[in-house]
């Protein structure tokens, strides 16, 4: 087991800066997820930690030791890839034990480790099969087994579940999380899927254009996004963004849209915010709900809404309405609305709203 410390890391491909100055401190045993849109540099960062790419600048320390000059196999890390990379002519046991055999480990010890890993992953019955005789999920388990038997200091996962169908992905996600709880080894996991990031991570590192946009515990990023980029990336359906102006008054602050003025609850500190500043009000669907009580709760505001679009999911329905010309999505209970055009009252929980400067798109 080991911690990972990355200081001032750059990776250039020719003149192109794929990773542009990353500082990252990962504790021993932590599950870190690198997430971000396609091309943001997350795989490059992971591959540089693995030693499959050479850093252009900066240092990578594993367990307190600078490993920049170490070959991949001397870094004592195990990587699991999206495409499994299994040997087609070897059976499952052969695939899982291959790395140990190459290291000349005694056969009885290899057999023991292969069996332990197979048990952990529930694939003991598959040990004699060949990769072509396995489903995608089973192949991915074999690839993970191959990493486990090496007892590496760090596990690196590069989009390991993206080739699987949705149901299997959910199942494997649970297994990887369980595996981490069981072996408590440092894991760094790359995905572009925000749900995977939210559910797996102790810490999310959200990347954008080769740098870290924000990092922290999943709920910290979700509840206190530093920018519209983070707010829009995490959460499904997405946060609605409403353009408005900040109104600072003796009796409290408000965001004014075209006509509607929405009071900001007292106690909410707005840093460096000026009267008249152009802002974006960020509302997550779950904080926009159907009005139920006689009056709105403290910190909530109530409006009439004409529902334009309903998207039922079974357990709840997402309904879109227009607030001063901007579409806003509300999360309603399944039977709250039945048809487009229906008028209902909705409550907006302003205690949970985000407010961003419209120009810089940073949170206020
Ligand atoms: P994805 O989710 O699509 O895999 P990513 O965030 O993992 O994206 P990277 O694969 O790290 O992104 O790529 C980051 C940038 O570096 C991209 O613009 C990509 O085109 C570029 N890049 C990656 N590998 C190379 C390479 N070998 N040569 C040149 N450019 C590269």
GROMACS .gro file of C-alpha atoms and ligand atoms in nm:
model
  395
    1UNK     CA    1   0.000   0.000   0.000
    2UNK     CA    2   0.120   0.350  -0.068
    3UNK     CA    3   0.035   0.714  -0.097
    4UNK     CA    4   0.084   0.905  -0.424
    5UNK     CA    5   0.213   1.260  -0.448
    6UNK     CA    6   0.218   1.444  -0.777
    7UNK     CA    7   0.388   1.780  -0.803
    8UNK     CA    8   0.374   2.018  -1.102
    9UNK     CA    9   0.309   1.739  -1.353
   10UNK     CA   10   0.307   1.821  -1.723
   11UNK     CA   11   0.272   1.589  -2.018
   12UNK     CA   12   0.324   1.720  -2.369
   13UNK     CA   13   0.262   1.539  -2.693
   14UNK     CA   14   0.478   1.746  -2.929
   15UNK     CA   15   0.363   2.103  -2.876
   16UNK     CA   16   0.029   1.995  -2.724
   17UNK     CA   17  -0.005   2.013  -2.345
   18UNK     CA   18  -0.234   1.725  -2.248
   19UNK     CA   19  -0.161   1.766  -1.875
   20UNK     CA   20  -0.076   2.121  -1.772
   21UNK     CA   21   0.045   2.136  -1.414
   22UNK     CA   22  -0.122   1.888  -1.182
   23UNK     CA   23  -0.063   1.878  -0.806
   24UNK     CA   24  -0.229   1.588  -0.632
   25UNK     CA   25  -0.188   1.423  -0.295
   26UNK     CA   26  -0.353   1.082  -0.261
   27UNK     CA   27  -0.346   0.914   0.079
   28UNK     CA   28  -0.267   0.552   0.138
   29UNK     CA   29  -0.581   0.342   0.082
   30UNK     CA   30  -0.780   0.624  -0.075
   31UNK     CA   31  -1.012   0.566  -0.373
   32UNK     CA   32  -0.955   0.857  -0.609
   33UNK     CA   33  -1.159   0.898  -0.926
   34UNK     CA   34  -1.025   1.112  -1.212
   35UNK     CA   35  -1.326   1.230  -1.406
   36UNK     CA   36  -1.394   1.480  -1.680
   37UNK     CA   37  -1.507   1.511  -2.038
   38UNK     CA   38  -1.335   1.333  -2.324
   39UNK     CA   39  -0.987   1.473  -2.393
   40UNK     CA   40  -0.939   1.644  -2.053
   41UNK     CA   41  -0.621   1.442  -1.989
   42UNK     CA   42  -0.738   1.191  -1.728
   43UNK     CA   43  -0.604   0.881  -1.910
   44UNK     CA   44  -0.279   1.061  -1.981
   45UNK     CA   45  -0.243   1.143  -1.610
   46UNK     CA   46  -0.313   0.781  -1.515
   47UNK     CA   47  -0.074   0.642  -1.776
   48UNK     CA   48   0.196   0.880  -1.657
   49UNK     CA   49   0.151   0.753  -1.300
   50UNK     CA   50   0.177   0.396  -1.434
   51UNK     CA   51   0.495   0.482  -1.624
   52UNK     CA   52   0.340   0.407  -1.964
   53UNK     CA   53   0.397   0.774  -2.054
   54UNK     CA   54   0.699   0.979  -1.955
   55UNK     CA   55   0.633   1.301  -1.762
   56UNK     CA   56   0.747   1.614  -1.947
   57UNK     CA   57   0.791   1.799  -1.619
   58UNK     CA   58   0.713   1.753  -1.250
   59UNK     CA   59   0.749   1.459  -1.015
   60UNK     CA   60   0.551   1.151  -0.922
   61UNK     CA   61   0.613   0.996  -0.582
   62UNK     CA   62   0.477   0.658  -0.477
   63UNK     CA   63   0.522   0.562  -0.112
   64UNK     CA   64   0.755   0.859  -0.059
   65UNK     CA   65   0.986   0.766  -0.347
   66UNK     CA   66   1.019   0.959  -0.675
   67UNK     CA   67   0.941   0.707  -0.949
   68UNK     CA   68   0.980   0.920  -1.264
   69UNK     CA   69   1.278   0.715  -1.379
   70UNK     CA   70   1.127   0.377  -1.280
   71UNK     CA   71   1.003   0.139  -1.549
   72UNK     CA   72   0.630   0.055  -1.521
   73UNK     CA   73   0.694  -0.289  -1.370
   74UNK     CA   74   0.927  -0.145  -1.107
   75UNK     CA   75   0.659   0.095  -0.983
   76UNK     CA   76   0.463  -0.190  -0.824
   77UNK     CA   77   0.131  -0.072  -0.967
   78UNK     CA   78  -0.129  -0.283  -1.148
   79UNK     CA   79  -0.343  -0.141  -1.423
   80UNK     CA   80  -0.683  -0.262  -1.542
   81UNK     CA   81  -0.779  -0.149  -1.891
   82UNK     CA   82  -1.109  -0.093  -2.065
   83UNK     CA   83  -1.044  -0.365  -2.323
   84UNK     CA   84  -0.939  -0.629  -2.059
   85UNK     CA   85  -0.627  -0.720  -2.262
   86UNK     CA   86  -0.657  -1.095  -2.186
   87UNK     CA   87  -0.448  -1.359  -2.365
   88UNK     CA   88  -0.692  -1.551  -2.589
   89UNK     CA   89  -0.489  -1.875  -2.588
   90UNK     CA   90  -0.470  -1.897  -2.208
   91UNK     CA   91  -0.749  -2.005  -1.978
   92UNK     CA   92  -0.872  -1.789  -1.693
   93UNK     CA   93  -0.629  -1.936  -1.438
   94UNK     CA   94  -0.342  -1.887  -1.684
   95UNK     CA   95  -0.444  -1.528  -1.750
   96UNK     CA   96  -0.475  -1.441  -1.383
   97UNK     CA   97  -0.146  -1.603  -1.289
   98UNK     CA   98   0.052  -1.495  -1.595
   99UNK     CA   99   0.228  -1.198  -1.432
  100UNK     CA  100   0.333  -1.413  -1.135
  101UNK     CA  101   0.468  -1.686  -1.358
  102UNK     CA  102   0.669  -1.427  -1.549
  103UNK     CA  103   0.817  -1.326  -1.212
  104UNK     CA  104   0.909  -1.688  -1.145
  105UNK     CA  105   0.691  -1.728  -0.838
  106UNK     CA  106   0.665  -2.093  -0.721
  107UNK     CA  107   0.367  -2.276  -0.876
  108UNK     CA  108   0.192  -2.361  -0.549
  109UNK     CA  109   0.198  -1.995  -0.448
  110UNK     CA  110   0.063  -1.886  -0.786
  111UNK     CA  111  -0.219  -2.142  -0.757
  112UNK     CA  112  -0.304  -2.018  -0.410
  113UNK     CA  113  -0.313  -1.653  -0.516
  114UNK     CA  114  -0.517  -1.729  -0.829
  115UNK     CA  115  -0.768  -1.924  -0.620
  116UNK     CA  116  -0.791  -1.646  -0.357
  117UNK     CA  117  -0.851  -1.383  -0.627
  118UNK     CA  118  -1.104  -1.603  -0.808
  119UNK     CA  119  -1.291  -1.653  -0.482
  120UNK     CA  120  -1.294  -1.281  -0.413
  121UNK     CA  121  -1.440  -1.217  -0.758
  122UNK     CA  122  -1.678  -1.515  -0.765
  123UNK     CA  123  -1.518  -1.678  -1.071
  124UNK     CA  124  -1.379  -2.005  -0.929
  125UNK     CA  125  -1.600  -2.203  -1.167
  126UNK     CA  126  -1.455  -2.025  -1.469
  127UNK     CA  127  -1.086  -2.099  -1.412
  128UNK     CA  128  -1.064  -2.355  -1.695
  129UNK     CA  129  -1.247  -2.148  -1.954
  130UNK     CA  130  -1.088  -1.941  -2.229
  131UNK     CA  131  -1.161  -1.568  -2.274
  132UNK     CA  132  -1.383  -1.631  -2.578
  133UNK     CA  133  -1.609  -1.843  -2.355
  134UNK     CA  134  -1.670  -1.555  -2.113
  135UNK     CA  135  -1.915  -1.266  -2.102
  136UNK     CA  136  -1.786  -0.908  -2.091
  137UNK     CA  137  -1.842  -0.885  -1.718
  138UNK     CA  138  -1.660  -1.213  -1.656
  139UNK     CA  139  -1.367  -1.098  -1.870
  140UNK     CA  140  -1.346  -0.778  -1.672
  141UNK     CA  141  -1.339  -0.981  -1.349
  142UNK     CA  142  -1.049  -1.185  -1.488
  143UNK     CA  143  -0.864  -0.864  -1.573
  144UNK     CA  144  -0.921  -0.739  -1.218
  145UNK     CA  145  -0.811  -1.079  -1.082
  146UNK     CA  146  -0.486  -1.048  -1.272
  147UNK     CA  147  -0.425  -0.716  -1.098
  148UNK     CA  148  -0.524  -0.848  -0.752
  149UNK     CA  149  -0.284  -1.146  -0.750
  150UNK     CA  150   0.009  -0.914  -0.785
  151UNK     CA  151  -0.080  -0.743  -0.453
  152UNK     CA  152   0.034  -0.411  -0.597
  153UNK     CA  153   0.086  -0.097  -0.396
  154UNK     CA  154  -0.165   0.083  -0.619
  155UNK     CA  155  -0.446  -0.018  -0.853
  156UNK     CA  156  -0.497   0.195  -1.161
  157UNK     CA  157  -0.823   0.155  -1.353
  158UNK     CA  158  -0.872   0.311  -1.698
  159UNK     CA  159  -1.247   0.318  -1.777
  160UNK     CA  160  -1.278  -0.051  -1.682
  161UNK     CA  161  -1.654  -0.067  -1.717
  162UNK     CA  162  -1.724   0.130  -2.034
  163UNK     CA  163  -1.753  -0.178  -2.255
  164UNK     CA  164  -2.027  -0.329  -2.039
  165UNK     CA  165  -2.402  -0.280  -2.067
  166UNK     CA  166  -2.575  -0.058  -1.811
  167UNK     CA  167  -2.691  -0.334  -1.579
  168UNK     CA  168  -2.356  -0.508  -1.567
  169UNK     CA  169  -2.183  -0.176  -1.515
  170UNK     CA  170  -2.395  -0.116  -1.204
  171UNK     CA  171  -2.312  -0.461  -1.075
  172UNK     CA  172  -1.938  -0.434  -1.140
  173UNK     CA  173  -1.931  -0.088  -0.985
  174UNK     CA  174  -2.060  -0.242  -0.663
  175UNK     CA  175  -1.800  -0.518  -0.686
  176UNK     CA  176  -1.512  -0.277  -0.733
  177UNK     CA  177  -1.631  -0.076  -0.435
  178UNK     CA  178  -1.660  -0.393  -0.225
  179UNK     CA  179  -1.314  -0.499  -0.339
  180UNK     CA  180  -1.172  -0.168  -0.224
  181UNK     CA  181  -1.339  -0.201   0.114
  182UNK     CA  182  -1.195  -0.549   0.145
  183UNK     CA  183  -0.835  -0.489   0.042
  184UNK     CA  184  -0.810  -0.115   0.124
  185UNK     CA  185  -0.538  -0.056  -0.134
  186UNK     CA  186  -0.490   0.287  -0.296
  187UNK     CA  187  -0.697   0.300  -0.615
  188UNK     CA  188  -0.696   0.558  -0.892
  189UNK     CA  189  -0.982   0.518  -1.133
  190UNK     CA  190  -1.050   0.701  -1.460
  191UNK     CA  191  -1.399   0.749  -1.594
  192UNK     CA  192  -1.602   1.003  -1.789
  193UNK     CA  193  -1.916   0.886  -1.610
  194UNK     CA  194  -2.019   1.118  -1.328
  195UNK     CA  195  -2.237   0.853  -1.159
  196UNK     CA  196  -1.941   0.615  -1.144
  197UNK     CA  197  -1.732   0.896  -0.997
  198UNK     CA  198  -1.993   0.989  -0.737
  199UNK     CA  199  -2.061   0.633  -0.625
  200UNK     CA  200  -1.704   0.501  -0.611
  201UNK     CA  201  -1.486   0.784  -0.497
  202UNK     CA  202  -1.354   0.884  -0.159
  203UNK     CA  203  -1.229   1.179  -0.357
  204UNK     CA  204  -1.324   1.308  -0.699
  205UNK     CA  205  -1.066   1.490  -0.908
  206UNK     CA  206  -1.261   1.670  -1.179
  207UNK     CA  207  -1.038   1.762  -1.473
  208UNK     CA  208  -1.083   2.006  -1.756
  209UNK     CA  209  -0.836   2.082  -2.037
  210UNK     CA  210  -0.539   1.921  -1.863
  211UNK     CA  211  -0.583   2.082  -1.521
  212UNK     CA  212  -0.784   2.010  -1.206
  213UNK     CA  213  -1.103   2.214  -1.199
  214UNK     CA  214  -1.201   2.101  -0.847
  215UNK     CA  215  -1.126   1.810  -0.616
  216UNK     CA  216  -1.282   1.686  -0.295
  217UNK     CA  217  -1.532   1.445  -0.144
  218UNK     CA  218  -1.814   1.366  -0.390
  219UNK     CA  219  -2.084   1.541  -0.189
  220UNK     CA  220  -1.866   1.848  -0.136
  221UNK     CA  221  -1.830   1.889  -0.512
  222UNK     CA  222  -2.196   1.816  -0.569
  223UNK     CA  223  -2.323   2.055  -0.303
  224UNK     CA  224  -2.057   2.324  -0.332
  225UNK     CA  225  -1.942   2.330  -0.694
  226UNK     CA  226  -1.667   2.587  -0.753
  227UNK     CA  227  -1.784   2.664  -1.107
  228UNK     CA  228  -2.068   2.614  -1.353
  229UNK     CA  229  -1.850   2.349  -1.518
  230UNK     CA  230  -1.843   2.136  -1.202
  231UNK     CA  231  -2.209   2.207  -1.126
  232UNK     CA  232  -2.312   2.106  -1.478
  233UNK     CA  233  -2.089   1.798  -1.493
  234UNK     CA  234  -2.206   1.637  -1.169
  235UNK     CA  235  -2.574   1.556  -1.132
  236UNK     CA  236  -2.828   1.403  -1.364
  237UNK     CA  237  -3.053   1.556  -1.484
  238UNK     CA  238  -2.837   1.862  -1.489
  239UNK     CA  239  -2.862   2.176  -1.283
  240UNK     CA  240  -3.065   2.453  -1.450
  241UNK     CA  241  -2.882   2.785  -1.493
  242UNK     CA  242  -3.088   3.105  -1.490
  243UNK     CA  243  -2.930   3.436  -1.594
  244UNK     CA  244  -3.005   3.725  -1.362
  245UNK     CA  245  -2.864   4.011  -1.161
  246UNK     CA  246  -2.765   4.023  -0.800
  247UNK     CA  247  -2.955   4.274  -0.595
  248UNK     CA  248  -2.796   4.362  -0.264
  249UNK     CA  249  -3.030   4.532  -0.018
  250UNK     CA  250  -3.057   4.620   0.347
  251UNK     CA  251  -3.335   4.370   0.385
  252UNK     CA  252  -3.138   4.095   0.219
  253UNK     CA  253  -3.009   3.995  -0.121
  254UNK     CA  254  -3.198   3.861  -0.419
  255UNK     CA  255  -3.141   3.737  -0.770
  256UNK     CA  256  -3.360   3.920  -1.019
  257UNK     CA  257  -3.440   3.745  -1.343
  258UNK     CA  258  -3.627   3.936  -1.617
  259UNK     CA  259  -3.925   4.011  -1.394
  260UNK     CA  260  -3.907   3.771  -1.103
  261UNK     CA  261  -3.702   3.853  -0.798
  262UNK     CA  262  -3.593   3.552  -0.595
  263UNK     CA  263  -3.479   3.629  -0.239
  264UNK     CA  264  -3.157   3.471  -0.118
  265UNK     CA  265  -3.198   3.332   0.237
  266UNK     CA  266  -3.033   3.531   0.514
  267UNK     CA  267  -2.709   3.385   0.636
  268UNK     CA  268  -2.590   3.298   0.290
  269UNK     CA  269  -2.251   3.467   0.244
  270UNK     CA  270  -2.172   3.588  -0.104
  271UNK     CA  271  -1.801   3.648  -0.143
  272UNK     CA  272  -1.688   3.951  -0.348
  273UNK     CA  273  -2.038   4.002  -0.482
  274UNK     CA  274  -2.152   4.344  -0.597
  275UNK     CA  275  -2.492   4.500  -0.640
  276UNK     CA  276  -2.599   4.466  -1.002
  277UNK     CA  277  -2.348   4.192  -1.081
  278UNK     CA  278  -2.450   3.960  -1.364
  279UNK     CA  279  -2.497   3.611  -1.220
  280UNK     CA  280  -2.626   3.265  -1.301
  281UNK     CA  281  -2.863   3.110  -1.051
  282UNK     CA  282  -2.807   2.734  -1.038
  283UNK     CA  283  -3.100   2.511  -0.937
  284UNK     CA  284  -3.077   2.134  -0.915
  285UNK     CA  285  -3.400   1.950  -1.007
  286UNK     CA  286  -3.428   1.798  -0.657
  287UNK     CA  287  -3.447   2.147  -0.506
  288UNK     CA  288  -3.741   2.244  -0.725
  289UNK     CA  289  -4.044   2.046  -0.611
  290UNK     CA  290  -4.421   2.057  -0.607
  291UNK     CA  291  -4.567   2.284  -0.336
  292UNK     CA  292  -4.746   2.076  -0.071
  293UNK     CA  293  -4.800   2.280   0.246
  294UNK     CA  294  -5.006   2.595   0.289
  295UNK     CA  295  -4.699   2.815   0.258
  296UNK     CA  296  -4.337   2.760   0.156
  297UNK     CA  297  -4.084   2.657   0.419
  298UNK     CA  298  -3.824   2.911   0.535
  299UNK     CA  299  -3.567   2.968   0.260
  300UNK     CA  300  -3.806   2.839  -0.009
  301UNK     CA  301  -3.994   3.049  -0.263
  302UNK     CA  302  -4.316   2.955  -0.436
  303UNK     CA  303  -4.413   3.021  -0.801
  304UNK     CA  304  -4.685   2.919  -1.042
  305UNK     CA  305  -4.549   2.702  -1.319
  306UNK     CA  306  -4.696   2.577  -1.645
  307UNK     CA  307  -4.541   2.241  -1.717
  308UNK     CA  308  -4.404   2.219  -2.072
  309UNK     CA  309  -4.243   1.875  -2.069
  310UNK     CA  310  -4.270   1.569  -1.843
  311UNK     CA  311  -4.008   1.295  -1.829
  312UNK     CA  312  -4.126   1.010  -1.602
  313UNK     CA  313  -3.863   0.769  -1.471
  314UNK     CA  314  -4.104   0.552  -1.272
  315UNK     CA  315  -4.007   0.652  -0.920
  316UNK     CA  316  -4.025   1.024  -1.001
  317UNK     CA  317  -4.096   1.257  -1.290
  318UNK     CA  318  -3.881   1.537  -1.420
  319UNK     CA  319  -4.089   1.831  -1.536
  320UNK     CA  320  -3.967   2.133  -1.725
  321UNK     CA  321  -4.128   2.475  -1.700
  322UNK     CA  322  -4.021   2.824  -1.792
  323UNK     CA  323  -3.922   3.079  -1.530
  324UNK     CA  324  -3.896   3.422  -1.696
  325UNK     CA  325  -3.811   3.257  -2.025
  326UNK     CA  326  -3.547   3.014  -1.894
  327UNK     CA  327  -3.626   2.642  -1.878
  328UNK     CA  328  -3.605   2.497  -1.527
  329UNK     CA  329  -3.632   2.132  -1.438
  330UNK     CA  330  -3.822   2.019  -1.130
  331UNK     CA  331  -3.811   1.678  -0.966
  332UNK     CA  332  -4.167   1.576  -0.891
  333UNK     CA  333  -4.327   1.267  -0.746
  334UNK     CA  334  -4.446   1.023  -1.010
  335UNK     CA  335  -4.812   1.136  -1.008
  336UNK     CA  336  -4.763   1.508  -0.938
  337UNK     CA  337  -4.836   1.602  -1.301
  338UNK     CA  338  -5.010   1.407  -1.570
  339UNK     CA  339  -4.991   1.617  -1.888
  340UNK     CA  340  -4.801   1.906  -2.042
  341UNK     CA  341  -4.981   2.237  -2.003
  342UNK     CA  342  -5.084   2.159  -1.646
  343UNK     CA  343  -5.042   2.443  -1.397
  344UNK     CA  344  -4.894   2.367  -1.059
  345UNK     CA  345  -4.721   2.552  -0.781
  346UNK     CA  346  -4.359   2.475  -0.729
  347UNK     CA  347  -4.128   2.550  -0.437
  348UNK     CA  348  -3.764   2.640  -0.497
  349UNK     CA  349  -3.527   2.565  -0.211
  350UNK     CA  350  -3.300   2.869  -0.227
  351UNK     CA  351  -3.096   2.741   0.067
  352UNK     CA  352  -2.950   2.485  -0.172
  353UNK     CA  353  -2.920   2.709  -0.479
  354UNK     CA  354  -2.582   2.792  -0.630
  355UNK     CA  355  -2.493   3.139  -0.751
  356UNK     CA  356  -2.216   3.197  -1.004
  357UNK     CA  357  -2.058   3.509  -1.151
  358UNK     CA  358  -2.183   3.508  -1.509
  359UNK     CA  359  -1.855   3.618  -1.664
  360UNK     CA  360  -1.602   3.403  -1.478
  361UNK     CA  361  -1.855   3.122  -1.415
  362UNK     CA  362  -1.704   3.081  -1.067
  363UNK     CA  363  -1.922   3.031  -0.759
  364UNK     CA  364  -1.994   3.334  -0.541
  365LIG     P1  365  -1.110   1.004  -2.308
  365LIG     O1  366  -1.215   0.996  -2.203
  365LIG     O2  367  -1.166   1.038  -2.442
  365LIG     O3  368  -1.017   0.887  -2.310
  365LIG     P2  369  -0.911   1.159  -2.163
  365LIG     O4  370  -0.956   1.265  -2.072
  365LIG     O5  371  -0.865   1.031  -2.104
  365LIG     O6  372  -1.021   1.135  -2.275
  365LIG     P3  373  -0.651   1.166  -2.283
  365LIG     O7  374  -0.661   1.034  -2.350
  365LIG     O8  375  -0.568   1.177  -2.162
  365LIG     O9  376  -0.796   1.223  -2.251
  365LIG    O10  377  -0.603   1.272  -2.390
  365LIG     C1  378  -0.581   1.409  -2.356
  365LIG     C2  379  -0.543   1.484  -2.482
  365LIG    O11  380  -0.416   1.440  -2.527
  365LIG     C3  381  -0.641   1.463  -2.597
  365LIG    O12  382  -0.658   1.586  -2.664
  365LIG     C4  383  -0.570   1.362  -2.684
  365LIG    O13  384  -0.605   1.380  -2.820
  365LIG     C5  385  -0.424   1.393  -2.660
  365LIG     N1  386  -0.341   1.273  -2.672
  365LIG     C6  387  -0.352   1.160  -2.600
  365LIG     N2  388  -0.258   1.070  -2.636
  365LIG     C7  389  -0.185   1.128  -2.734
  365LIG     C8  390  -0.073   1.087  -2.813
  365LIG     N3  391  -0.016   0.967  -2.796
  365LIG     N4  392  -0.026   1.175  -2.905
  365LIG     C9  393  -0.082   1.296  -2.920
  365LIG     N5  394  -0.187   1.342  -2.849
  365LIG    C10  395  -0.238   1.259  -2.757
   0.00000   0.00000   0.00000
